[in-house]
Coordinates of C-alpha atoms and ligand atoms in Angstrom, one line a residue:
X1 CA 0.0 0.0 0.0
X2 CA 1.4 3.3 -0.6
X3 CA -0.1 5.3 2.2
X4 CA 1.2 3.2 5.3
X5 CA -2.1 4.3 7.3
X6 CA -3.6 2.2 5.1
X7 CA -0.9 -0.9 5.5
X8 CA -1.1 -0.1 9.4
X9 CA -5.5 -0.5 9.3
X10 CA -5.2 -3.9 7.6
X11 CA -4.1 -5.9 10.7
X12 CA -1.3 -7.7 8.6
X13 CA 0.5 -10.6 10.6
X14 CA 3.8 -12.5 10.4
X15 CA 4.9 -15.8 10.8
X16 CA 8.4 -15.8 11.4
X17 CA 10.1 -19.1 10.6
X18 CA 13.4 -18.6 9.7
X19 CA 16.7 -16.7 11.1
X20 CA 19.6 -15.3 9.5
X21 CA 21.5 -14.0 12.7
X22 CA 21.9 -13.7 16.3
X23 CA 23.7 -13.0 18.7
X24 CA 23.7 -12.7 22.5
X25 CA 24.1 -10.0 24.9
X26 CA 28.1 -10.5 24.8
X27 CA 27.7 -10.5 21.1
X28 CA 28.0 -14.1 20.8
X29 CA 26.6 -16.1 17.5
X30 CA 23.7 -18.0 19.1
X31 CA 23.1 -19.9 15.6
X32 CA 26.7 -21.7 15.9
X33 CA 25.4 -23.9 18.6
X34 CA 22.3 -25.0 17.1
X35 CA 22.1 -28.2 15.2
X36 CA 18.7 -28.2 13.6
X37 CA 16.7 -25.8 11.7
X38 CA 13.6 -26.1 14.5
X39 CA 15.9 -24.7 17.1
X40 CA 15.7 -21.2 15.5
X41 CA 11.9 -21.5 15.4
X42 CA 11.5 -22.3 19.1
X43 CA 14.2 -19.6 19.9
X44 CA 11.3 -17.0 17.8
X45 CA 9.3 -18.3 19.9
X46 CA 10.4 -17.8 23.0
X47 CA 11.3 -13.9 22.3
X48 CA 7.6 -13.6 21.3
X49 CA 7.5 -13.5 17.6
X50 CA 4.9 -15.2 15.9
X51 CA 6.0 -18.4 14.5
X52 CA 5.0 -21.4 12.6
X53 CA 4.7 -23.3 16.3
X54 CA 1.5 -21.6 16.7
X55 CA -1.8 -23.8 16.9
X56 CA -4.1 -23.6 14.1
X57 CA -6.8 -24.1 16.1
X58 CA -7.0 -25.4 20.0
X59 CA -9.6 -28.5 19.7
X60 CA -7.4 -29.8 16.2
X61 CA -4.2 -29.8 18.2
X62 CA -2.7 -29.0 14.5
X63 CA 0.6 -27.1 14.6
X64 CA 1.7 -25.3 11.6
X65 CA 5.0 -26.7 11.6
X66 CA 6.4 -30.4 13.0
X67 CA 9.2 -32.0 13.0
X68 CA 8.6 -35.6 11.7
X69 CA 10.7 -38.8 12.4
X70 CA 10.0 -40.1 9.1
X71 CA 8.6 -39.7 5.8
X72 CA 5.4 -41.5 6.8
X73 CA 4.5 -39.1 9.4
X74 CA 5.7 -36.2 6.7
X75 CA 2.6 -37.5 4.2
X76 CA 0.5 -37.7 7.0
X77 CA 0.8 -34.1 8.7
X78 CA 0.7 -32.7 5.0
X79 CA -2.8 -34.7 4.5
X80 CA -4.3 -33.1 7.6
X81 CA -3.5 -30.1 6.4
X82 CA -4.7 -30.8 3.1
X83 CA -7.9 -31.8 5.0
X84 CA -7.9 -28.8 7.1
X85 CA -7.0 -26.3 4.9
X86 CA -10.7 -24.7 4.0
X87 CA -11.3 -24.3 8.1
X88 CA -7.8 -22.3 8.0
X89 CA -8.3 -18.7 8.2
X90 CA -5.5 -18.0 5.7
X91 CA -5.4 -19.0 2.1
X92 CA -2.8 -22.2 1.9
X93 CA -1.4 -23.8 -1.4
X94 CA 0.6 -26.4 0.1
X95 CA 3.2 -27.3 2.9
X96 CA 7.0 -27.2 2.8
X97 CA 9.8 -30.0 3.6
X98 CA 12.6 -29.1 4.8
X99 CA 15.9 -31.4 6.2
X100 CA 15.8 -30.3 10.2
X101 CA 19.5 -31.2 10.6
X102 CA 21.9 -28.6 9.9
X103 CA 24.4 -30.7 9.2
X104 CA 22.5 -32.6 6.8
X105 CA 21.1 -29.4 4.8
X106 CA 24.8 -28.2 4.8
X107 CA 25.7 -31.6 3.0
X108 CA 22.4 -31.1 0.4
X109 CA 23.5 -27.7 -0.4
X110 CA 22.0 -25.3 -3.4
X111 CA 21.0 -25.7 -6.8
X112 CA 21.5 -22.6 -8.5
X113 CA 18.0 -21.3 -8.0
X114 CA 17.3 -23.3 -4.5
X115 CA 18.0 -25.2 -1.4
X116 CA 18.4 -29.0 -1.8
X117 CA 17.3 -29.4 2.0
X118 CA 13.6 -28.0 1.4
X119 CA 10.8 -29.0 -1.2
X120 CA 7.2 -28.0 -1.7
X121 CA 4.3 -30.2 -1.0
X122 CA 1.4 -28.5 -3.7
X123 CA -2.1 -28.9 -2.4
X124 CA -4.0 -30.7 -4.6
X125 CA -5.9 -27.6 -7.1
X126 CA -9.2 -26.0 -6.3
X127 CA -12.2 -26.8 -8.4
X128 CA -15.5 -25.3 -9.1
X129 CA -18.3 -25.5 -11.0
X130 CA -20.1 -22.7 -12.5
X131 CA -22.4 -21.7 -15.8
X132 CA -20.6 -20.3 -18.5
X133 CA -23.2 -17.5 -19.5
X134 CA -21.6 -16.8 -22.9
X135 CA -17.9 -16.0 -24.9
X136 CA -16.8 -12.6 -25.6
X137 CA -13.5 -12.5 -28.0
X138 CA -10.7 -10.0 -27.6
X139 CA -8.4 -8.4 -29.9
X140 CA -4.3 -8.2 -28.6
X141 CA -1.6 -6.6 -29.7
X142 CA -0.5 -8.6 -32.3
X143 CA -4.4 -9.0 -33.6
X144 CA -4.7 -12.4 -32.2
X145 CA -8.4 -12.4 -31.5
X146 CA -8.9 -14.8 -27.8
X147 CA -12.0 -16.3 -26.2
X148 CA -13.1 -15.7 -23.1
X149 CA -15.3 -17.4 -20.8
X150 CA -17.6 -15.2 -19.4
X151 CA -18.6 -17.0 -16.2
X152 CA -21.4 -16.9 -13.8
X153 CA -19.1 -15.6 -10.4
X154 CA -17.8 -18.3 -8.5
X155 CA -15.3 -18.1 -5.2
X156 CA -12.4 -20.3 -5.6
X157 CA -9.2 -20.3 -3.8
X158 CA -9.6 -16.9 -2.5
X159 CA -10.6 -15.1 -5.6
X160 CA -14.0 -14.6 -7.2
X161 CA -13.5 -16.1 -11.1
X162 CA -15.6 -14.6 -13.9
X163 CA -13.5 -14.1 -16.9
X164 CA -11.4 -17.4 -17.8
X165 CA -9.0 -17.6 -21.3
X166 CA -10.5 -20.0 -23.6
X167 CA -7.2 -20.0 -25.5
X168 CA -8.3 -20.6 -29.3
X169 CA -11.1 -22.3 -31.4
X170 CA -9.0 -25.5 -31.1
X171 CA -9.3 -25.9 -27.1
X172 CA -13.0 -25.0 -27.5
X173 CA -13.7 -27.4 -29.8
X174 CA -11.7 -30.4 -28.4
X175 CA -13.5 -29.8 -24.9
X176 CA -16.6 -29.2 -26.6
X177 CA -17.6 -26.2 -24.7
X178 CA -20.8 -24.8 -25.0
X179 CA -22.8 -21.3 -24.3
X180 CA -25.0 -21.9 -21.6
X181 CA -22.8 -25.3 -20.3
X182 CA -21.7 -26.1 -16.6
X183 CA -18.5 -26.1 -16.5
X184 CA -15.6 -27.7 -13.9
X185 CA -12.8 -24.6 -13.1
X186 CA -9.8 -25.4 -11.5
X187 CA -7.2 -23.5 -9.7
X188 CA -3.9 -24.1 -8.2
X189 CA -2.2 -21.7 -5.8
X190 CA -2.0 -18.8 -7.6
X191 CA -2.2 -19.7 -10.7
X192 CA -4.6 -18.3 -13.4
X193 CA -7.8 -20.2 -13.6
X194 CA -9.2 -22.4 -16.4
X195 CA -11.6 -24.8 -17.9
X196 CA -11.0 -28.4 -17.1
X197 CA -14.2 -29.6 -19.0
X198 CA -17.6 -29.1 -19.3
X199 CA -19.8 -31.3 -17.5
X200 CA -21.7 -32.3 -20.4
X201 CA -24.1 -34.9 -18.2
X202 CA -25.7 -31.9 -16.8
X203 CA -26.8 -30.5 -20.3
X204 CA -30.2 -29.7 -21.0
X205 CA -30.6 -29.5 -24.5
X206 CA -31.0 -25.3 -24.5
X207 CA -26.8 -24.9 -25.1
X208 CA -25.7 -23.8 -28.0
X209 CA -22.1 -24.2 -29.3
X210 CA -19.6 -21.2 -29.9
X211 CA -20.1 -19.0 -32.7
X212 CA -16.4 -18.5 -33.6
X213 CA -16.2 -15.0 -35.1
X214 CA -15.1 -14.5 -39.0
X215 CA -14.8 -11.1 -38.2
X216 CA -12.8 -8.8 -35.9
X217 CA -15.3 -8.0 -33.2
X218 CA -13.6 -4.1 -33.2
X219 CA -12.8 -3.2 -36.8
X220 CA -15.0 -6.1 -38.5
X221 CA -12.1 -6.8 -40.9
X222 CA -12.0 -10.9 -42.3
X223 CA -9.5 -12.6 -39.6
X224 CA -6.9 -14.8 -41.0
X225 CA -5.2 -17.6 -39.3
X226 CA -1.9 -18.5 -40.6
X227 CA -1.3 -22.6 -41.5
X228 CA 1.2 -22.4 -38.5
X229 CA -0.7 -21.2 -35.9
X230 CA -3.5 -21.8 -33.6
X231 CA -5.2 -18.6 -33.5
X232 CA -7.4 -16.4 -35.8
X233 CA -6.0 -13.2 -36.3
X234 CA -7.0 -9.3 -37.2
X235 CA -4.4 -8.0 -40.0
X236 CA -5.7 -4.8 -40.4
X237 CA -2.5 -2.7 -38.4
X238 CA -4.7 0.4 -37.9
X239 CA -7.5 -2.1 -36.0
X240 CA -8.8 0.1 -33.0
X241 CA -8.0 -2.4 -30.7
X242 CA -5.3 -3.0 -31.7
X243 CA -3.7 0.3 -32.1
X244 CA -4.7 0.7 -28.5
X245 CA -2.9 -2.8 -27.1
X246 CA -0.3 -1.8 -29.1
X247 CA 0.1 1.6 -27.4
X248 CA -0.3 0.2 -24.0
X249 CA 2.3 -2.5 -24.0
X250 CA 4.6 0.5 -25.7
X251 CA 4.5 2.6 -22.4
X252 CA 4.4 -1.1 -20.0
X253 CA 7.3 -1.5 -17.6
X254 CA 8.6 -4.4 -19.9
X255 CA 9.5 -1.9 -22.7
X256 CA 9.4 2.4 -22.7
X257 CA 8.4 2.0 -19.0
X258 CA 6.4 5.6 -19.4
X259 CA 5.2 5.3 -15.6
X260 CA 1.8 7.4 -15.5
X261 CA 0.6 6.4 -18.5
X262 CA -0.9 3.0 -18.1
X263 CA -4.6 1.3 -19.3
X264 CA -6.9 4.2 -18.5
X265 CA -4.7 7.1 -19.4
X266 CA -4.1 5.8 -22.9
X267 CA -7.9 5.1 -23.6
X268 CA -8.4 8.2 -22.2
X269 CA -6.3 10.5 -24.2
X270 CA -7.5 8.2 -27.3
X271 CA -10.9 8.9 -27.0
X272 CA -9.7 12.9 -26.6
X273 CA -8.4 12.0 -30.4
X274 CA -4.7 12.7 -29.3
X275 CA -3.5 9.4 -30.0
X276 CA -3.3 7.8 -33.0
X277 CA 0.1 6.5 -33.4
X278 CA 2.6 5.4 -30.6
X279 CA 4.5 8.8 -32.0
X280 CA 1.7 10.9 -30.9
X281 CA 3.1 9.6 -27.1
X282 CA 5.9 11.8 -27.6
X283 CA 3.8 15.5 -28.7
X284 CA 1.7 15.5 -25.7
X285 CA 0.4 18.8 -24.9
X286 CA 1.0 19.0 -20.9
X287 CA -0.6 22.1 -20.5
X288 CA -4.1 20.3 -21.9
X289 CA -3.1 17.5 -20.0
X290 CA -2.8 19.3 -16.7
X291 CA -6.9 20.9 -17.7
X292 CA -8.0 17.7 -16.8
X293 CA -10.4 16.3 -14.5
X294 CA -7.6 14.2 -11.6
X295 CA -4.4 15.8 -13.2
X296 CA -3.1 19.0 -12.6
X297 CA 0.3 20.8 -12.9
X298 CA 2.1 18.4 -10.9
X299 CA 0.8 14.9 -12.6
X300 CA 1.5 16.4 -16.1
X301 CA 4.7 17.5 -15.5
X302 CA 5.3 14.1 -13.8
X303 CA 4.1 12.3 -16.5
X304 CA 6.3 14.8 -19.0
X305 CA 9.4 13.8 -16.6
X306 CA 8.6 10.1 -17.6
X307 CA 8.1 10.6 -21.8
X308 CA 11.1 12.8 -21.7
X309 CA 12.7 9.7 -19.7
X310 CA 11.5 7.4 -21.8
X311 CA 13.1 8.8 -24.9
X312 CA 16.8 8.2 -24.0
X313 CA 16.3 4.3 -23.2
X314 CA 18.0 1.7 -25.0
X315 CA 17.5 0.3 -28.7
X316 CA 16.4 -2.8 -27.2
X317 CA 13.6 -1.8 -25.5
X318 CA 12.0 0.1 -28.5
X319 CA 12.7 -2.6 -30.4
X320 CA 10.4 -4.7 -28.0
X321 CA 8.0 -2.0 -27.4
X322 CA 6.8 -2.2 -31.3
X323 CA 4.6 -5.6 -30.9
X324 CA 6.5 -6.8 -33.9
X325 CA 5.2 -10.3 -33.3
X326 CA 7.8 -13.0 -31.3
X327 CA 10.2 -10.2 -30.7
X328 CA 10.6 -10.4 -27.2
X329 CA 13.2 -8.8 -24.1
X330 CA 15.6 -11.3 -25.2
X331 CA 15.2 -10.9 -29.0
X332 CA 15.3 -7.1 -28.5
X333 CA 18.9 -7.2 -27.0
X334 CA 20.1 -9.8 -29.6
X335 CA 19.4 -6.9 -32.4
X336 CA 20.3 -4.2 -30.2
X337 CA 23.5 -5.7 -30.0
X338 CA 24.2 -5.7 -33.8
X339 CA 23.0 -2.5 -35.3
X340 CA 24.5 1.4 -35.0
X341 CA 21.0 2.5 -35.8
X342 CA 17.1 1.3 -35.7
X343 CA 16.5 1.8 -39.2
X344 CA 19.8 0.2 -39.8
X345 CA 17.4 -3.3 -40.0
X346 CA 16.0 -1.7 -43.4
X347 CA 18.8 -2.9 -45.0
X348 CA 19.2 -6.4 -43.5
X349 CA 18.0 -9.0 -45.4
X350 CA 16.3 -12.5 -44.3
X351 CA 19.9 -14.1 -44.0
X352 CA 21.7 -11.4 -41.8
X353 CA 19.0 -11.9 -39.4
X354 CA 19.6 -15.8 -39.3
X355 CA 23.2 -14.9 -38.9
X356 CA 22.6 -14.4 -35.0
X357 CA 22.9 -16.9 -32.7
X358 CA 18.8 -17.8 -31.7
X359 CA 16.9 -16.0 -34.0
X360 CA 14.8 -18.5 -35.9
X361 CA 13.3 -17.9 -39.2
X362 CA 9.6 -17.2 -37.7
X363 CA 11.6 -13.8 -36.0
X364 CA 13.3 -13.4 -38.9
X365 CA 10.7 -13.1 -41.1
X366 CA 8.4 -10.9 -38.8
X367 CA 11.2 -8.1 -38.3
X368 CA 12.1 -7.9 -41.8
X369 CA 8.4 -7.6 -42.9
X370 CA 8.1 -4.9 -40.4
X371 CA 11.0 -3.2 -41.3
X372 CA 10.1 -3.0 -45.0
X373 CA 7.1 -1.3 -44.5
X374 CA 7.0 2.3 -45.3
X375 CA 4.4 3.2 -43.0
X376 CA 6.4 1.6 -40.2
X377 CA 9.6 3.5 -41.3
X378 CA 7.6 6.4 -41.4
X379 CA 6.6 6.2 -38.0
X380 CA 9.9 5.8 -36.2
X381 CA 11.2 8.7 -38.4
X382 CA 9.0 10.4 -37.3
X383 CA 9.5 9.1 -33.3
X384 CA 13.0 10.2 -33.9
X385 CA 12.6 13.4 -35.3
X386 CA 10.5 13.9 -31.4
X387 CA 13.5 12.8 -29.4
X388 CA 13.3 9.3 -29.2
X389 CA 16.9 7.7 -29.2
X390 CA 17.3 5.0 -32.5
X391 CA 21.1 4.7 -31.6
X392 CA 23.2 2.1 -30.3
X393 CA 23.6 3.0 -26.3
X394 CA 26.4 1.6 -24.2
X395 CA 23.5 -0.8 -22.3
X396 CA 22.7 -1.8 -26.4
X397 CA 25.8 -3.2 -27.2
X398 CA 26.8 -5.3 -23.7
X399 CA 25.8 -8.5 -25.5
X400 CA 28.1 -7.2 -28.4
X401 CA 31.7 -7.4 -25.9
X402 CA 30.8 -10.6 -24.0
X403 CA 32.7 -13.1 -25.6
X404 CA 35.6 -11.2 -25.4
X405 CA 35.2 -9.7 -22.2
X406 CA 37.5 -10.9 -19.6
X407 CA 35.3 -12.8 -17.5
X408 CA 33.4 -14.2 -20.9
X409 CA 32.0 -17.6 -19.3
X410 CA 32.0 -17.1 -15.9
X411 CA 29.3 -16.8 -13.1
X412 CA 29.7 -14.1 -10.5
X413 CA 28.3 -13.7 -7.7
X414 CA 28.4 -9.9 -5.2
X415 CA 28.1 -10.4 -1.2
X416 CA 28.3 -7.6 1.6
X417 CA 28.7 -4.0 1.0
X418 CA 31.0 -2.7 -1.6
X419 CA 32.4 0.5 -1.1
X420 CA 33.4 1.8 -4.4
X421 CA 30.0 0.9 -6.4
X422 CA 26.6 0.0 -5.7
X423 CA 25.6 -3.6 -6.0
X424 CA 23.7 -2.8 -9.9
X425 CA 27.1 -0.5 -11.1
X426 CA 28.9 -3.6 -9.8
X427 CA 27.1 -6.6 -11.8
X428 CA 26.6 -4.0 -14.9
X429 CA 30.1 -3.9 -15.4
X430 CA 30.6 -7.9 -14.4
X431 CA 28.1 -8.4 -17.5
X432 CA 30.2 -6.3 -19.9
X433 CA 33.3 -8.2 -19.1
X434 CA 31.1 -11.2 -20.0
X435 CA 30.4 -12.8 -16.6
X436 CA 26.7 -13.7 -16.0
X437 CA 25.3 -13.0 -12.6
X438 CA 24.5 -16.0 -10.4
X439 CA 21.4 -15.9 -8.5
X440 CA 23.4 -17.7 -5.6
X441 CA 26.1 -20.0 -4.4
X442 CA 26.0 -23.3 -5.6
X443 CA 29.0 -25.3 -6.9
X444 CA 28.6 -23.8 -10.2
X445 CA 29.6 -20.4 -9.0
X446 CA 33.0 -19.2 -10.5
X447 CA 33.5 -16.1 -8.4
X448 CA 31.8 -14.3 -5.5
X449 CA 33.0 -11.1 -4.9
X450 CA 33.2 -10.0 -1.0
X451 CA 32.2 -6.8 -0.4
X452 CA 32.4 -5.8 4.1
X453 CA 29.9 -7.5 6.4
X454 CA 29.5 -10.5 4.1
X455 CA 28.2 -13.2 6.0
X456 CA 26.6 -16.7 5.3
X457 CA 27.2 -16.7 1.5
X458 CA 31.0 -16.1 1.8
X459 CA 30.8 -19.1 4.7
X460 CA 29.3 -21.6 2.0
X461 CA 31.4 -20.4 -0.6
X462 CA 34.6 -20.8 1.6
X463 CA 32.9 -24.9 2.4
X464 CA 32.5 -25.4 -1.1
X465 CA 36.1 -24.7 -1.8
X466 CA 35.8 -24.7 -5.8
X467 CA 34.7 -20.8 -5.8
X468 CA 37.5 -18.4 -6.2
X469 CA 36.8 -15.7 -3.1
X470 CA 37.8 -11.5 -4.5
X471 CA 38.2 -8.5 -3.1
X472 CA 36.1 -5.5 -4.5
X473 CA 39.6 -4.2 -5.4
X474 CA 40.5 -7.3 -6.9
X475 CA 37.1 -7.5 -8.8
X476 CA 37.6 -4.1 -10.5
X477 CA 41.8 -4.6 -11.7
X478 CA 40.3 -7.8 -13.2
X479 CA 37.5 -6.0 -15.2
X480 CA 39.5 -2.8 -16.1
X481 CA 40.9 -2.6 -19.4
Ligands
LIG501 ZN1 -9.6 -5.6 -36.0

């Protein structure tokens, strides 16, 4: 929550189950003498935190946590849970495993992403049954035109579900789902809900199937779906709907990142007739901005801040910011990498684009179309000609110096405080001398780098003995040129 008033009214608990460090009043570690992880817990508990120890409920005698001799009585405690779970005030998706011995979790160690000592036990998923009351097709970006379910409201696993994907005519037709149908919804953790089946024994004879549109439900153009692929698809470019997708996944976080100008503003300054092109993002008139009803001065000059912002950023994210269809963050950076200029891409033909390392002919094809279309060239003339940056930036070309870099190959690793950059400047210029950044240590770290105060990860990489240990100092000699 932003305002912490707010936060503070909620009556937010939390269940403490896990310590990093302690010491005692002569400044003593108190975790050196423990042997298993439920030590820590009970040590919680007896300073007064809430922990996992607590009961869920008197009569049930049901603890949140255990420790268990055996595997037997590890299936057992999960099952009452699994039992108990909808008498639970709290929304639970499962139950985690975890080694209790220290010694033994030591000897498990990490994977690169996790600890070998603990392991989720997944609730079995949430079903429902519901009406589905009819289909209503939207039209994305791209012009991919995708069912949805449009469900009589049903509360599953903590949320109310109403609108479920559908997917494509193939998924309705090979679960012969019908308008009017009971239908079984299913939902695990927090995952997004969908259609198991329909439960076609209830039928009553009054549902009729799915009326799979010919037409885009916006600009009524003929859809077209492509041998290849699944869906039906709008091709008109200048599709309502689609220019407006198109424009709000140009500002999203995950490309320009304009903050301020998400869903509503957009449709908003649409319907004013400001927007017609993503170009027209970058001619705003702040002044009729600030005129209107919930903005003011201060939100249009905020939201100039973050255009203006927006225009220096990287090749790579304008390049995904276009919706030019499979060209995603990753594929982005790959082009980013090899070009001076956007509009250097008019020149590339099919082959140069198949000349990089994972760029498949499907990518290939869909950049080159885009770039040899005048009205698309047009338009990011015209982008630059308003300030947007088309060149090469030093962020555009890191994938460029990799292999060459002098930590090409290696993982890396930053622990404790450094002094002489922050943590980001640190594994920037790691990545430019080719190193990729490890997400923690595991024996297939290369380096961790040790800034002051480093603590448990410099401990395990010190037991693992196959890491090489640098200084900050150290770190930057081997990554200066
Ligand atoms: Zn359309």
């Amino acid at each position: 929550m932003k305002d912490p008033r707010e936060a503070a009214g909620r009556g937010l608990e939390a269940f403490v189950y896990q310590l990093g460090y302690a010491a005692d009043e002569q400044g003593n570690n108190v975790l050196d003498k423990f042997r298993a992880h439920d030590e820590s817990i009970h040590l919680l508990e007896s300073l007064s935190f809430k922990t996992p120890l607590v009961r869920a409920n008197a009569s049930q005698h049901l603890p949140a946590t255990r420790s268990c001799s055996n595997i037997e009585e590890v299936i057992s405690f999960c099952q009452s849970w699994q039992e108990y779970r909808d008498e639970y005030p709290y929304e639970l998706d499962g139950m985690v495993v975890k080694v209790n011995s220290l010694e033994l979790q030591e000897r498990c160690g990490y994977t690169s992403h996790h600890p070998r000592w603990a392991m989720a036990f997944k609730f079995k998923a949430r079903q429902a049954t519901t009406r589905l009351r009819d289909v209503e097709f939207q039209v994305g970006k791209t012009g991919a035109v995708t069912p949805v379910a449009k469900l009589d409201p049903v509360p599953l696993a903590g949320v109310t579900v109403q609108n479920v994907s559908l997917h494509n005519e193939e998924f309705i037709l090979s679960k012969d789902i019908r308008i009017g149908d009971q239908v079984l919804v299913e939902r695990a953790g927090d995952v997004i809900p969908y259609i198991v089946k329909s439960l076609t024994e209830l039928r009553d004879g009054s549902e009729r199937p799915v009326d799979y549109p010919k037409n885009c439900p916006v600009c009524h153009s003929p859809l077209v779906k492509p041998e290849d692929e699944a869906v039906w698809r709008c091709e008109n470019a200048a599709c309502e709907a689609q220019v407006l997708a198109r424009m709000i996944f140009h500002t999203s976080k995950a490309a320009m990142d304009i903050e301020g100008m998400g869903e509503s503003t957009i449709e908003r300054f649409y319907k004013l007739g400001w927007l017609h092109t993503i170009a027209d993002l970058y001619r705003l008139d702040y002044e009729k901005v600030a005129q209107l009803d919930g903005f003011g001065p201060k939100s249009a000059t905020n939201l100039r801040i973050a255009v203006e912002k927006a225009k220096e950023n990287p090749v790579q994210r304008l390049l995904h910011s276009l919706s030019i269809h499979h060209l995603g963050q990753k594929a982005g950076k790959l082009l980013a990498a090899e070009i001076e200029h956007v509009l250097d891409l008019k020149e590339w033909d099919l082959e140069r684009y198949q000349q990089i390392k994972d760029v498949g002919p499907v990518l290939a094809r869909n950049v080159y179309n885009f770039f040899q279309n005048e009205q698309n060239v047009s338009l990011l003339l015209e982008m630059e000609a308003l300030g947007v940056n088309m060149k090469q930036t030093s962020e555009d070309r890191k994938a460029d110096v990799n292999t060459e870099g002098s930590l090409y190959g290696k993982s890396i690793l930053f622990t404790g405080t450094l002094s002489q950059m922050t943590r980001e400047e640190a594994e920037k210029r790691a990545a430019t001398a080719g190193a990729s950044i490890a997400s923690g240590v595991s024996k297939h770290l290369n380096i961790l780098v040790v800034g002051e105060k480093a603590g448990s990860k410099l401990k395990k990489a010190q037991a693992l003995g196959s890491v090489e240990i640098w200084s900050e100092m150290e770190f930057i000699e081997r990554t200066s040129n």
